[in-house]
Every structure is written in structure tokens, then in C-alpha cells.
PDB file of C-alpha atoms in Angstrom:
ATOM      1  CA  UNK A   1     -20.088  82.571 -40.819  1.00  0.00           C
ATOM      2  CA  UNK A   2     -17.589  84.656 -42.600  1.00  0.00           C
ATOM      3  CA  UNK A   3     -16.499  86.747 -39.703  1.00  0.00           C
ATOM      4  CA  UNK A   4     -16.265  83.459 -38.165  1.00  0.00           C
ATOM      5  CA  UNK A   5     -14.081  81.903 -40.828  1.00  0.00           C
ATOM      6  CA  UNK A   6     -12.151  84.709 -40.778  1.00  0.00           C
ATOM      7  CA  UNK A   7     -11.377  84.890 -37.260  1.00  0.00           C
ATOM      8  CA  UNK A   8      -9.940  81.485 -37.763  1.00  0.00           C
ATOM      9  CA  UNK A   9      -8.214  81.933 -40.477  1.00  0.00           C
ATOM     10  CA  UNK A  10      -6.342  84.996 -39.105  1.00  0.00           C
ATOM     11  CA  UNK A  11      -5.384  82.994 -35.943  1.00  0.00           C
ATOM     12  CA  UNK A  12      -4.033  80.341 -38.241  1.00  0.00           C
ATOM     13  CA  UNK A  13      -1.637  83.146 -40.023  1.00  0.00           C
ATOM     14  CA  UNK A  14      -0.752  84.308 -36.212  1.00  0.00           C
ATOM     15  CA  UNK A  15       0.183  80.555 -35.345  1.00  0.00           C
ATOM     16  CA  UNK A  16       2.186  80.039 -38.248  1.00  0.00           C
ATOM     17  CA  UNK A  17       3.955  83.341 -38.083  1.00  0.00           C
ATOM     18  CA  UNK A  18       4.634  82.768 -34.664  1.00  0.00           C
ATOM     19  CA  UNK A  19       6.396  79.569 -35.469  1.00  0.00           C
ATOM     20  CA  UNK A  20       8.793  80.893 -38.250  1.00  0.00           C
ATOM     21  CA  UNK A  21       9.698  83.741 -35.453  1.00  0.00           C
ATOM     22  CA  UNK A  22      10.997  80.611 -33.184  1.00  0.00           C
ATOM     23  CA  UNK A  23      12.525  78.772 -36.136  1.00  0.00           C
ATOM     24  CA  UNK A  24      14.412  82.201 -37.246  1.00  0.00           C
ATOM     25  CA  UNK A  25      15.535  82.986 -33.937  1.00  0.00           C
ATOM     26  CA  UNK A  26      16.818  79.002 -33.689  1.00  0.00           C
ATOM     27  CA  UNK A  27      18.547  78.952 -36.985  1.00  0.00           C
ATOM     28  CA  UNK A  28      20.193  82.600 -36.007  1.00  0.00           C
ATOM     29  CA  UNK A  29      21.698  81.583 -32.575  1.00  0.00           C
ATOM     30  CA  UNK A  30      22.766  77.858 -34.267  1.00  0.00           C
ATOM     31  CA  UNK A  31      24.656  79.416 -37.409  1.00  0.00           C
ATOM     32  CA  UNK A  32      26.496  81.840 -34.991  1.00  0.00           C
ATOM     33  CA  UNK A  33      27.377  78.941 -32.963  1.00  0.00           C
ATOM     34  CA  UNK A  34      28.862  76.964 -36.364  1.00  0.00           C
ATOM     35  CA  UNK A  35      29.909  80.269 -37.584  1.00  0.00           C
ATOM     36  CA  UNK A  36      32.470  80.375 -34.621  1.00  0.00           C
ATOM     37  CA  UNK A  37      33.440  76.655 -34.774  1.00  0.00           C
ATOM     38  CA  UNK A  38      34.418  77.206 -37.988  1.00  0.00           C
ATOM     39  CA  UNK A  39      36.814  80.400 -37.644  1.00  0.00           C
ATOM     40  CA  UNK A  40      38.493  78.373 -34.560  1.00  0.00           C
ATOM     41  CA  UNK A  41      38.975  75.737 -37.397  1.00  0.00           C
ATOM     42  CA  UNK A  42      40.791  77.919 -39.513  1.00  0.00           C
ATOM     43  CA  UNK A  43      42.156  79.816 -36.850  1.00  0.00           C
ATOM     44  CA  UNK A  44      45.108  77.017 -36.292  1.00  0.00           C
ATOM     45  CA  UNK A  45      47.114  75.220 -39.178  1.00  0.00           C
ATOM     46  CA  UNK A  46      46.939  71.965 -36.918  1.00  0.00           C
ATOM     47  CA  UNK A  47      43.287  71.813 -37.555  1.00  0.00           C
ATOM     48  CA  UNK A  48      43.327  72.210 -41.503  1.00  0.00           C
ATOM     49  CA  UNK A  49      46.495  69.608 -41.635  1.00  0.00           C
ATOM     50  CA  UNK A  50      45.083  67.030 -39.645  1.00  0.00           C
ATOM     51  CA  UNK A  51      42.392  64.681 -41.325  1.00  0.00           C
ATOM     52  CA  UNK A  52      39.987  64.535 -38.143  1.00  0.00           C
ATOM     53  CA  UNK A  53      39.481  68.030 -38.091  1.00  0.00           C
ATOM     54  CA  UNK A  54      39.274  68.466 -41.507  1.00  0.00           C
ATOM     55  CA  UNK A  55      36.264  66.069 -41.411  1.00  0.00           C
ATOM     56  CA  UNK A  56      35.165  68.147 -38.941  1.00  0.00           C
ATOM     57  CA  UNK A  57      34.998  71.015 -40.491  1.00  0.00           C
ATOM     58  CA  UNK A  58      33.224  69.314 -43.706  1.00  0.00           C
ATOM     59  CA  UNK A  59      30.341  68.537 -41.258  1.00  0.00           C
ATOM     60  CA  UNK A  60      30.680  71.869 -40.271  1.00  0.00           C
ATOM     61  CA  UNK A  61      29.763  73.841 -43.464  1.00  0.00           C
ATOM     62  CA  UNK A  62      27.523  70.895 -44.444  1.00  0.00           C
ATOM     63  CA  UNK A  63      25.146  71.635 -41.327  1.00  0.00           C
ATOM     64  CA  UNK A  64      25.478  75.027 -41.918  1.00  0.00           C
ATOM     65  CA  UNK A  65      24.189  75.006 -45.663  1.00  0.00           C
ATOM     66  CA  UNK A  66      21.060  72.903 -44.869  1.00  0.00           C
ATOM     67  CA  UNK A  67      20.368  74.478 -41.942  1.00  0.00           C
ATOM     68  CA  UNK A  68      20.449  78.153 -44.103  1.00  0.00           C
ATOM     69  CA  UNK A  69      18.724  76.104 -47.299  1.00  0.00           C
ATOM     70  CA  UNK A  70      16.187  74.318 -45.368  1.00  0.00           C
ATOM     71  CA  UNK A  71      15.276  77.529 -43.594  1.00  0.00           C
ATOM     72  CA  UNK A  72      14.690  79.595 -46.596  1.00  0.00           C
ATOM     73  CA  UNK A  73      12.122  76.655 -48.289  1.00  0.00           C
ATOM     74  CA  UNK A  74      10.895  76.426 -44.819  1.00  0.00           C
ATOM     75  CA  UNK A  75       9.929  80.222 -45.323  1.00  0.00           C
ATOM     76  CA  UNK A  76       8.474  79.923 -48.722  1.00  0.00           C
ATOM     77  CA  UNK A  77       6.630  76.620 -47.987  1.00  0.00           C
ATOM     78  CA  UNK A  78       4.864  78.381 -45.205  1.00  0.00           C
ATOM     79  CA  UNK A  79       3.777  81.270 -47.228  1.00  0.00           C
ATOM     80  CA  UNK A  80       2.776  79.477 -50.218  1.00  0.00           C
ATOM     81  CA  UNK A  81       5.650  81.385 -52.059  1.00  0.00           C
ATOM     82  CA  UNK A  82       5.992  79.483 -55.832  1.00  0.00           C
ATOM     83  CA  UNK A  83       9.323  79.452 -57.862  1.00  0.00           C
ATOM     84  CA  UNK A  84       9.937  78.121 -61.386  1.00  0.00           C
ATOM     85  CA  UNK A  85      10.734  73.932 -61.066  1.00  0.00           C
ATOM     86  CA  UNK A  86      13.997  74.508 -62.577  1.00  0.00           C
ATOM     87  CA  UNK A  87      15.267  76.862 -59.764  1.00  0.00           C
ATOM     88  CA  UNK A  88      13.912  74.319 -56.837  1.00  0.00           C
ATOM     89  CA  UNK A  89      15.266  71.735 -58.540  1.00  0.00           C
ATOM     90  CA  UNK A  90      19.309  73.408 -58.372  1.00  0.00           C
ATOM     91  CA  UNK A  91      18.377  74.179 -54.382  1.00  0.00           C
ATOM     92  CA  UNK A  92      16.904  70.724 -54.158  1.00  0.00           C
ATOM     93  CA  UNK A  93      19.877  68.962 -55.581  1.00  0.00           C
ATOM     94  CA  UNK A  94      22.289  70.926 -53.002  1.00  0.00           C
ATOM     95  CA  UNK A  95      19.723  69.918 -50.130  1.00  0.00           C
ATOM     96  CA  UNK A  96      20.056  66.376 -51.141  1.00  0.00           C
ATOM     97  CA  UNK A  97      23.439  66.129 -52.010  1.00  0.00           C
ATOM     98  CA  UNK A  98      24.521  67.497 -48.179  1.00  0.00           C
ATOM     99  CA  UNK A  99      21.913  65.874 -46.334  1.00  0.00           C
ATOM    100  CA  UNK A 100      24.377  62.705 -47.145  1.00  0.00           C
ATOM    101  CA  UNK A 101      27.700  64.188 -47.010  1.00  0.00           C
ATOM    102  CA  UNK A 102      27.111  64.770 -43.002  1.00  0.00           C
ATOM    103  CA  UNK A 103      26.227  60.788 -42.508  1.00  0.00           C
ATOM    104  CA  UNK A 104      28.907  59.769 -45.049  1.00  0.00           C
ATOM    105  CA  UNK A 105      31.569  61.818 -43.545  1.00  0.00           C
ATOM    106  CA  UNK A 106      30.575  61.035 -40.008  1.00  0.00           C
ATOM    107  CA  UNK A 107      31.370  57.497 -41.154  1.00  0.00           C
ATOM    108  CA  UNK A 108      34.209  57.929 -42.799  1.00  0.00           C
ATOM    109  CA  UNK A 109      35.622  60.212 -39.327  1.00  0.00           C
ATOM    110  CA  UNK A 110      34.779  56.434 -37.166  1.00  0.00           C
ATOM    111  CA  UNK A 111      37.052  54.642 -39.351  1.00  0.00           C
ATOM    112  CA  UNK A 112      39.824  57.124 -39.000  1.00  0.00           C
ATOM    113  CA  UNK A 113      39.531  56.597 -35.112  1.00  0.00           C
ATOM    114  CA  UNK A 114      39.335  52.618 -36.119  1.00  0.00           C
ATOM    115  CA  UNK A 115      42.729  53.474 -37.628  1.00  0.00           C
ATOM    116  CA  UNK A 116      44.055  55.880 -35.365  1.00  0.00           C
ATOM    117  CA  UNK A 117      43.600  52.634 -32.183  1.00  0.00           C
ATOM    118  CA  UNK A 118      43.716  49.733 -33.868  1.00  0.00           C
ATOM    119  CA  UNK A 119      46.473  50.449 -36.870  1.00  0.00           C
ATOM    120  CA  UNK A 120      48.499  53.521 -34.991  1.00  0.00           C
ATOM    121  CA  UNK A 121      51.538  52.884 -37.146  1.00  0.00           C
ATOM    122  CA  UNK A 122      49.786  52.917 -40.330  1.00  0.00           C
ATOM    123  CA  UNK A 123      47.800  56.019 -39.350  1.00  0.00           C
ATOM    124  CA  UNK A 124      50.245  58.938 -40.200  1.00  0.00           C
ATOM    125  CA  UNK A 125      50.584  57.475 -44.379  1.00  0.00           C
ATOM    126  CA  UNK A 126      46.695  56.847 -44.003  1.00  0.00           C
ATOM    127  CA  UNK A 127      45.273  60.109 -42.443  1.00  0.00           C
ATOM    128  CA  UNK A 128      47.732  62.338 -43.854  1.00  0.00           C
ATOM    129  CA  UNK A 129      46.364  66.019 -45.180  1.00  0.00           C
ATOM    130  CA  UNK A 130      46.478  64.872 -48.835  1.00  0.00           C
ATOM    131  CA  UNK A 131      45.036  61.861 -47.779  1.00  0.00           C
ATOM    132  CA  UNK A 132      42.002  63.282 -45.726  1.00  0.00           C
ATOM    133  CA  UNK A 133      41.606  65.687 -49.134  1.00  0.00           C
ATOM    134  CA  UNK A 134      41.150  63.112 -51.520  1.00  0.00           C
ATOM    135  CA  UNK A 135      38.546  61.528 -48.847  1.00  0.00           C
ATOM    136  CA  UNK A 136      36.714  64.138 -48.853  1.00  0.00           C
ATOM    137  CA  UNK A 137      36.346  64.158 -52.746  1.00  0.00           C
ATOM    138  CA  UNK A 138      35.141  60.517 -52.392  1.00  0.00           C
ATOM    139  CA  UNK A 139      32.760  61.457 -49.481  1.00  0.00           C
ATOM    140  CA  UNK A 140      31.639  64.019 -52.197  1.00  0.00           C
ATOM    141  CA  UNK A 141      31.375  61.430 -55.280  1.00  0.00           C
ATOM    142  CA  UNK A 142      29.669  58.205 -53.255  1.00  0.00           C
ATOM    143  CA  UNK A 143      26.815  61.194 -51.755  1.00  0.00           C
ATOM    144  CA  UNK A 144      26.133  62.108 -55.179  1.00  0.00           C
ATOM    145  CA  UNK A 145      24.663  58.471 -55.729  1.00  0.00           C
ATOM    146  CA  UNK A 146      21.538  58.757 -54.060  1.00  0.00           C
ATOM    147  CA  UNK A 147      21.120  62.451 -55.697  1.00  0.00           C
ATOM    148  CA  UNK A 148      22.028  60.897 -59.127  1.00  0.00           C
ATOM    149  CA  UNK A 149      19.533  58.337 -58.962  1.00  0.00           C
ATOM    150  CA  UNK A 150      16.515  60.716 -57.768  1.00  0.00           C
ATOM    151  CA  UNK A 151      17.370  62.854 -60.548  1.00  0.00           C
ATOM    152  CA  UNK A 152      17.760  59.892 -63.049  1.00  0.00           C
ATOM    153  CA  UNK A 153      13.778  58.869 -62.580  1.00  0.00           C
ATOM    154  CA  UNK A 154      13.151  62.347 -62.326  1.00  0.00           C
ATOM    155  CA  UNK A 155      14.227  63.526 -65.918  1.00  0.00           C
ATOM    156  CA  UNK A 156      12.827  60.122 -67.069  1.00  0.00           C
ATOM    157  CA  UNK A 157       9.345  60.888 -66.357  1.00  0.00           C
ATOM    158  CA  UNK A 158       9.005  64.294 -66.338  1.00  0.00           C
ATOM    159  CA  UNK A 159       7.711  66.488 -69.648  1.00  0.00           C
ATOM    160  CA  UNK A 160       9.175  69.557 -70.328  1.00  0.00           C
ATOM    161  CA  UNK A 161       6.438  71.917 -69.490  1.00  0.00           C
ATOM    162  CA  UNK A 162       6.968  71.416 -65.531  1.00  0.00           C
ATOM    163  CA  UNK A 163      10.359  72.925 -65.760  1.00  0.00           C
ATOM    164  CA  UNK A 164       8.561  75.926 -66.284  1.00  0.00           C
ATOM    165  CA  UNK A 165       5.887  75.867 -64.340  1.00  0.00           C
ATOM    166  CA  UNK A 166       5.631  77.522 -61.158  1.00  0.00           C
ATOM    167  CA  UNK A 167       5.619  75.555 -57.669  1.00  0.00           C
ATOM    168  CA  UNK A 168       5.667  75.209 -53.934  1.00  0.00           C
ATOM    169  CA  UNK A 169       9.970  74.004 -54.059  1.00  0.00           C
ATOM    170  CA  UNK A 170      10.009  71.021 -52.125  1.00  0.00           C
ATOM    171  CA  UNK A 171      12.582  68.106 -52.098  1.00  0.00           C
ATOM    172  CA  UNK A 172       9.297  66.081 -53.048  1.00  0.00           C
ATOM    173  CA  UNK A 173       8.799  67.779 -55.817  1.00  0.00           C
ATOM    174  CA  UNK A 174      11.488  64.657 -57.828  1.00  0.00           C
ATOM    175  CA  UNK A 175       8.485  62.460 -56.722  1.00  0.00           C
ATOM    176  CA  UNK A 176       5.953  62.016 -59.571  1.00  0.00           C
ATOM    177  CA  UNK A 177       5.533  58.422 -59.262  1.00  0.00           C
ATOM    178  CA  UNK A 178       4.903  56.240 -56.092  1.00  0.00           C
ATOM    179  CA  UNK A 179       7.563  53.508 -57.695  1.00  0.00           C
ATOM    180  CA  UNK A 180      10.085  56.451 -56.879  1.00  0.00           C
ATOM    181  CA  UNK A 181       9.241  57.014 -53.649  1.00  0.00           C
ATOM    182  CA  UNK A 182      10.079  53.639 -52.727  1.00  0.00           C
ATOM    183  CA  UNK A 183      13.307  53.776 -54.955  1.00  0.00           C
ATOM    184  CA  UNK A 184      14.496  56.683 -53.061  1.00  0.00           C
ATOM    185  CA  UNK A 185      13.564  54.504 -49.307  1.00  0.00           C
ATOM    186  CA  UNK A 186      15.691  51.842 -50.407  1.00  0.00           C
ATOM    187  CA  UNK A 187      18.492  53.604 -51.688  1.00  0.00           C
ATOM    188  CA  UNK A 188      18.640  55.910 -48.504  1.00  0.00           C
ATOM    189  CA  UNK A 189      18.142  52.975 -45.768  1.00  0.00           C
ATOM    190  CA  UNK A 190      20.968  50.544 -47.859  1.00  0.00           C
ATOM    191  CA  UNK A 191      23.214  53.298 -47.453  1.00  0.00           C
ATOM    192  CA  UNK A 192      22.618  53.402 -43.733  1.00  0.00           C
ATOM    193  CA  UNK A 193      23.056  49.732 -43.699  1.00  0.00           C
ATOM    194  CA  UNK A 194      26.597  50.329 -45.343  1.00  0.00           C
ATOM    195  CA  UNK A 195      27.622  53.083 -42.895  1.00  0.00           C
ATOM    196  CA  UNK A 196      25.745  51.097 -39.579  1.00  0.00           C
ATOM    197  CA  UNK A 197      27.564  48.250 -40.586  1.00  0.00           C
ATOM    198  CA  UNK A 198      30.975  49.974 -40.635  1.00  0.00           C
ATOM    199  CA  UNK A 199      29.991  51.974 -37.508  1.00  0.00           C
ATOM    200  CA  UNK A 200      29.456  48.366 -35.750  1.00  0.00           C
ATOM    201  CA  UNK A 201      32.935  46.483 -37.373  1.00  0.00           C
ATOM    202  CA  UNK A 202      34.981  49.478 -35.827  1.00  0.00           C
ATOM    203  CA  UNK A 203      33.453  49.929 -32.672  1.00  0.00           C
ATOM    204  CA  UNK A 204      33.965  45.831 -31.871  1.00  0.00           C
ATOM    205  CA  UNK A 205      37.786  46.281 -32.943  1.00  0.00           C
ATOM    206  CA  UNK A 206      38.117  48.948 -30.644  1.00  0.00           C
ATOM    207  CA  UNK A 207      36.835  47.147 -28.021  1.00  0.00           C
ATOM    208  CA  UNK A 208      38.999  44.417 -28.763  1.00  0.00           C
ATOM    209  CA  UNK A 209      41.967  46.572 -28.314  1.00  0.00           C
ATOM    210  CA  UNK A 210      40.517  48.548 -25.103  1.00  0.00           C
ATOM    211  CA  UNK A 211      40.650  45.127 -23.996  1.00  0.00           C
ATOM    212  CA  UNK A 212      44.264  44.636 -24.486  1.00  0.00           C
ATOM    213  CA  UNK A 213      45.513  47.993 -24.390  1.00  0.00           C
ATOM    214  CA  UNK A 214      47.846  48.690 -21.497  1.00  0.00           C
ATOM    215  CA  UNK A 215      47.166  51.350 -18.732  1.00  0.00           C
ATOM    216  CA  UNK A 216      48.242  54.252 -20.350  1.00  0.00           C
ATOM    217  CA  UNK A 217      46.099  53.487 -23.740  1.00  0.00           C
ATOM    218  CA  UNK A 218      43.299  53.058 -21.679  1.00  0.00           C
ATOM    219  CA  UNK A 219      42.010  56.643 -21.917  1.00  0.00           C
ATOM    220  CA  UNK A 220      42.652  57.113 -25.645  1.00  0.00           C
ATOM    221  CA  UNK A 221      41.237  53.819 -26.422  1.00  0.00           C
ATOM    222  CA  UNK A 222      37.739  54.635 -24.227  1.00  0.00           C
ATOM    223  CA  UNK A 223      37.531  57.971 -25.601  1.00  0.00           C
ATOM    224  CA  UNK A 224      37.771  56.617 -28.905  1.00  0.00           C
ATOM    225  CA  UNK A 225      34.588  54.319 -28.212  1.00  0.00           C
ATOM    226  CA  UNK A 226      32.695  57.204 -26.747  1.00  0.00           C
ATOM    227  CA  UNK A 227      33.419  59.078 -30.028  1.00  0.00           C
ATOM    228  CA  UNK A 228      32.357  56.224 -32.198  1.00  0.00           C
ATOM    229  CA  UNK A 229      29.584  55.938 -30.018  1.00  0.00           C
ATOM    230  CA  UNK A 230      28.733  59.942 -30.395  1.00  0.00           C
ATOM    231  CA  UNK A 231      29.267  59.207 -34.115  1.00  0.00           C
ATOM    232  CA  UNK A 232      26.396  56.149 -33.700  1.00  0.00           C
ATOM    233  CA  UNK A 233      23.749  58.687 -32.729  1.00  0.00           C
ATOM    234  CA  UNK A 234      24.364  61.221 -34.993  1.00  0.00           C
ATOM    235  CA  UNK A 235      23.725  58.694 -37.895  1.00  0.00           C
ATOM    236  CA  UNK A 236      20.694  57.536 -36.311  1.00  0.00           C
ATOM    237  CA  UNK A 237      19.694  61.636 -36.268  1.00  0.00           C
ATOM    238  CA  UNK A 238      19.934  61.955 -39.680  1.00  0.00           C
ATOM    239  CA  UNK A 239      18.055  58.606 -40.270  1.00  0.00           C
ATOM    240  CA  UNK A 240      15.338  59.396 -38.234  1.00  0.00           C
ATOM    241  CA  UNK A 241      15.233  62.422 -40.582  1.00  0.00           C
ATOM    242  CA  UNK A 242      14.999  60.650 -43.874  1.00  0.00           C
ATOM    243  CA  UNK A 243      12.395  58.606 -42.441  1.00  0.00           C
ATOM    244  CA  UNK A 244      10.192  61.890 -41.456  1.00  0.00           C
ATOM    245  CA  UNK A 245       8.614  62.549 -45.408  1.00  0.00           C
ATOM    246  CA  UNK A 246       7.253  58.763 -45.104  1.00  0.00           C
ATOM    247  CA  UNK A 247       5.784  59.659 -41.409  1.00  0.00           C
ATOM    248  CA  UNK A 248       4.737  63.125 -42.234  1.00  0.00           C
ATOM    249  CA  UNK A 249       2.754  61.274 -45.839  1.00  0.00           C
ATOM    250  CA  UNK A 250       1.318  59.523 -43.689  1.00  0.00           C
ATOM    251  CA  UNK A 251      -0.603  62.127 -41.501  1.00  0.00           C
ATOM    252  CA  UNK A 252      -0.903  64.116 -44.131  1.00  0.00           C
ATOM    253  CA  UNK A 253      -3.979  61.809 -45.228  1.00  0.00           C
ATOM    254  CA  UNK A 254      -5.479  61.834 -41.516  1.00  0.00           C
ATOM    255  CA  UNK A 255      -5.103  65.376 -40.773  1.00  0.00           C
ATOM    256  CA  UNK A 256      -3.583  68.754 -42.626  1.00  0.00           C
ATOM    257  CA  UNK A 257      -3.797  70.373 -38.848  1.00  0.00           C
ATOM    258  CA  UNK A 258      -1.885  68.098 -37.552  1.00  0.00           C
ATOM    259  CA  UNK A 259       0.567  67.466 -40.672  1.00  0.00           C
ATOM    260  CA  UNK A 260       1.167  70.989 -40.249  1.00  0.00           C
ATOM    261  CA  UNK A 261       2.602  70.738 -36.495  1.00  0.00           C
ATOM    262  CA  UNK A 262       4.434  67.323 -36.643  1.00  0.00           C
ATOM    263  CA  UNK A 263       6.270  68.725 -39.872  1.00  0.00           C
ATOM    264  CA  UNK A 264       7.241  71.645 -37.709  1.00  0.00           C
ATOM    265  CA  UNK A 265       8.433  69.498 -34.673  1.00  0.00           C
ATOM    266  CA  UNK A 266      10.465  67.297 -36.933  1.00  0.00           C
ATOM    267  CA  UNK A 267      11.866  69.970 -38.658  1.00  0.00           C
ATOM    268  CA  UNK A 268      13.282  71.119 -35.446  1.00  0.00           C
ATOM    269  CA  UNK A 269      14.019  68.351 -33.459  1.00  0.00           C
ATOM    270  CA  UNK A 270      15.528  66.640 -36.096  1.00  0.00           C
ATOM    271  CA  UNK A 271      17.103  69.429 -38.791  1.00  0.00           C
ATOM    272  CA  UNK A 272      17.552  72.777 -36.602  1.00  0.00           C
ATOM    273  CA  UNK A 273      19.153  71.163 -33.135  1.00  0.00           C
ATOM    274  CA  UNK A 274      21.225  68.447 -34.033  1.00  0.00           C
ATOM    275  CA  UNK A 275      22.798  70.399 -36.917  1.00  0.00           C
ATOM    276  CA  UNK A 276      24.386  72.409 -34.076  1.00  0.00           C
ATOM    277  CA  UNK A 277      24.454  70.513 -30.663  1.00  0.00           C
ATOM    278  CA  UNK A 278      26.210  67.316 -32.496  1.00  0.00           C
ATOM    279  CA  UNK A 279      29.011  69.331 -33.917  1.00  0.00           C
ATOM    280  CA  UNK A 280      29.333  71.669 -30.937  1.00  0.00           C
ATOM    281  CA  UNK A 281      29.486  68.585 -28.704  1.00  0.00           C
ATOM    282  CA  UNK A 282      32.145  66.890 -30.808  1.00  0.00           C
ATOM    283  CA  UNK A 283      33.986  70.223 -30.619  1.00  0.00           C
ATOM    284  CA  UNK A 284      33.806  70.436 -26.952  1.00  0.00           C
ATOM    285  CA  UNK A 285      35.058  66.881 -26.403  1.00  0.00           C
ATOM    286  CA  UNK A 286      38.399  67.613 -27.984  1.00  0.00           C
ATOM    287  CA  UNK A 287      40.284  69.377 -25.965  1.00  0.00           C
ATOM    288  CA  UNK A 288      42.688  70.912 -28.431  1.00  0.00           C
ATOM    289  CA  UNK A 289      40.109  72.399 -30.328  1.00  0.00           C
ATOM    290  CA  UNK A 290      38.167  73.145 -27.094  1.00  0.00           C
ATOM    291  CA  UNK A 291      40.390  75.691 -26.024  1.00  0.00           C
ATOM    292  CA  UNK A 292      41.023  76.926 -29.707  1.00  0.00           C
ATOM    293  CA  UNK A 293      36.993  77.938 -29.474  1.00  0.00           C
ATOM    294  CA  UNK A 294      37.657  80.016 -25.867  1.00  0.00           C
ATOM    295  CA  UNK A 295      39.789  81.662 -27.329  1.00  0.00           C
ATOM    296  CA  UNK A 296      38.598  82.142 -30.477  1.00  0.00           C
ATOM    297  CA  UNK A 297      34.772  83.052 -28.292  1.00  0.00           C
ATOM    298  CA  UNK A 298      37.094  85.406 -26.136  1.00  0.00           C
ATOM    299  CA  UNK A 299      38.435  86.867 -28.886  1.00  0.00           C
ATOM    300  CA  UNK A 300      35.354  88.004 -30.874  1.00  0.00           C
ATOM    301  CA  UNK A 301      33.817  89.379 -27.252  1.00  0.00           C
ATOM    302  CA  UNK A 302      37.117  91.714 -26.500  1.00  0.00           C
ATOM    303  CA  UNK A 303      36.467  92.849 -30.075  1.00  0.00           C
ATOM    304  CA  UNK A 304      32.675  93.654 -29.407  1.00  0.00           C
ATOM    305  CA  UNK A 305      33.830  95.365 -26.382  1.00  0.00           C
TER     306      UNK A 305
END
């Protein structure tokens, strides 16, 4: 029975290994992928002077810092690896924080296309670069309210001696209580209302205009809806994420086995790939900053060379 139980419990170790080797080798090709998009944005003072691509390039180096911080407590999750609560609760508070700034500024870019079709004269004073900075303070301060109120009924109810304790670092480590799992569910999906319902209102004046828009606005005004669009399904991306602790609860209390492999599937169907393809895609549509990245990709390769 032993040899037996140990047979199985080394090919559970294999299996597990295995899958950090595929996760590592995902998050290594994706974060040289943003790693590029990033030095074209910089690479061209039209891209950090113009508000679209400086929103951009906050979604950018969001993506990029989950997809490096979920990685790492991916890692230690997997081998049982315990910190002190105090330290998961700084990475924890980062995780959160960006895990809304990508939704809030991918918002915040459909309304600057709402103002770049439907309100063209007012879009220079509007989307300016100071403008677009001060935005992305805001997008900053409104993702901190979810965070704030997570930590809020966390310090409430927790004692003193679990700061110091020593833990598996989760994000669900700020839920002690059921009452704040539910908290956290509403906050989350009325924020998604707010930015679906913005999403909608600008994507039914654009169509208004397409509607009305002479020959030669034609093409701006339908690539505008295709971005909005593009903007649609990233949101529901991240939502689908949010929702995955409330799935993955929920199988937890059927089956650890398969807890184990839908938490992995999730993690990189809906963390790992669309923190890369969604960006990349958005990059690739422009055409400006489209062949900014050849030549930024041609660059590096001459170098290599």
C-alpha cells in the first residue's frame, strides 16, 4: 500500500511540475511579446503624447505585472511555499488593485473613441497629453475602491496574530467571513455594470453617427465600432475572471482533483492568454503603431544578429 501510495503521489508531483513548465514557458514568450509593445511605445513621442496610446500602454504594464505577480503565487501555491500574511497581503493589494485598472482603463479608452467620432471638435482640449495624465490618475483612484473596501473588512475582522503567521498567499486570504465574499461579488459585478453600461451608451452613439457619417467617415467611424467592440470582449475576459474564485469554490467541495485542473485551465485561458493576445491585437489593428512594432521587432533581430 505504501509503494502504492507513493507511486501516486510521485506522479501527482510529475503532473503538477509538468504544468508550471507550460505555464513558465507561456508567461516567458507573453512578457517578451508586451516587453516589445512597450519599447515600440516609447520608441515614438507620438505614442506617449497622444491619450489613446497612452492608455495603451497603461494596459500594457498592467498585464504585464499580473501576469509576472500571478505567476510567482502561482509557483508558491503549487508548492505549498508559506510567507508571513503581511507580505501576501502588499502582493495581494498590487494584484487587486491592477486586476481593475485593465477593465477601468479599457473603459475609459471606448469613451475616448466615443469622443474622438461623435465630438471630433471637442476631442483635441479633451484627449490632450495632460488630459489623458490626469485620467490615468483617476483610472488609478476609482480602482482603488474595490481594493479599499476588501481591505476595510479585512482589518476589521482580523486579530493581530495572523499578520504574523505564516500562509499559502492567496488573494483569498482577505476572506475570513462568507458576508465578505459576497461584499467583494457585488462590488466587482456593479462596477462591470458601470463600465458595460458605458461600453453600450458609446457604442449606440457611434452607430448613430456611422449612420450619418458621409463616405469618407465611413471607415473611421466602422473601425471605431470594431474597437469598441474589441474593447466589449476584453471586459467580458476579465469578468469571466472575477467570476472564476466563485466557480473554482464551488468544485473545490466536489472534488480537490478536479479543483486542481479547472484552476489551472482558468488560470490560463483567462489570466496568461488574454493578458497578451488582447493587447497585441489592439496593437496590430493600429496601423501607426503596427509598423512602429516591425520596426521596433526588426530592430531587436539585426541586433541579435
Amino acid at each position: 500500500m505504501e509503494d502504492n501510495s507513493s507511486l501516486v503521489g510521485g506522479e501527482f508531483l510529475l503532473r503538477q511540475i509538468d504544468k508550471i513548465i507550460i505555464v513558465q514557458l507561456l508567461v516567458m514568450i507573453f512578457s517578451c511579446i508586451n516587453i516589445l509593445l512597450i519599447v515600440t511605445f516609447f520608441a515614438k513621442e507620438c505614442f506617449y503624447t497622444t491619450a489613446r496610446y497612452m492608455f495603451f500602454a497603461v494596459t500594457l504594464l498592467s498585464d504585464s505585472l499580473i501576469l509576472i505577480l500571478s505567476d510567482i503565487l502561482l509557483i508558491l501555491n503549487y508548492f505549498q511555499i508559506t510567507m508571513q500574511v503581511w507580505i501576501c497581503i502588499i502582493i495581494s493589494v498590487v494584484v487587486l488593485l491592477y486586476l481593475i485598472v485593465t477593465p477601468v482603463t479599457l473603459t475609459v479608452m471606448t469613451l475616448e473613441r466615443y469622443v474622438a467620432i461623435c465630438m471630433p471638435l471637442q476631442h483635441g482640449e479633451l484627449c490632450s497629453q495632460r488630459s489623458a495624465l490626469q485620467c490615468i490618475l483617476i483610472i488609478h483612484g476609482l480602482s482603488s475602491g474595490p481594493c479599499i473596501v476588501v481591505l476595510s473588512t479585512f482589518f476589521a475582522s482580523a486579530s493581530l496574530s495572523l499578520y504574523e503567521q505564516y500562509r499559502i498567499c492567496s488573494v483569498q486570504i482577505f476572506i475570513l467571513h462568507r458576508w465578505q465574499n459576497h461584499l467583494r461579488s457585488a462590488v466587482h459585478q456593479f462596477n462591470f455594470l458601470i463600465m458595460c453600461i458605458i461600453i453600450i451608451f458609446s457604442y449606440v452613439k457611434i452607430m448613430k453617427v456611422a449612420k450619418v457619417a458621409s463616405a469618407e467617415n465611413t471607415k473611421s467611424t466602422r473601425k471605431g465600432l470594431r474597437t469598441v467592440i474589441l474593447h466589449a470582449f476584453q471586459l467580458l475576459l476579465c469578468l469571466i475572471r472575477l467570476w472564476f474564485p466563485f466557480i473554482e469554490n464551488a468544485v473545490l467541495q466536489i472534488d480537490f482533483k478536479v479543483f486542481n485542473d479547472v484552476r489551472y485551465f482558468s488560470y490560463i485561458l483567462f489570466s496568461v492568454v488574454p493578458r497578451c493576445l488582447s493587447p497585441l491585437i489592439y496593437g496590430l489593428r493600429d496601423e501607426t503603431f503596427f509598423h512602429a512594432l516591425k520596426n521596433s521587432a526588426f530592430g531587436l533581430y539585426k541586433r541579435n544578429i
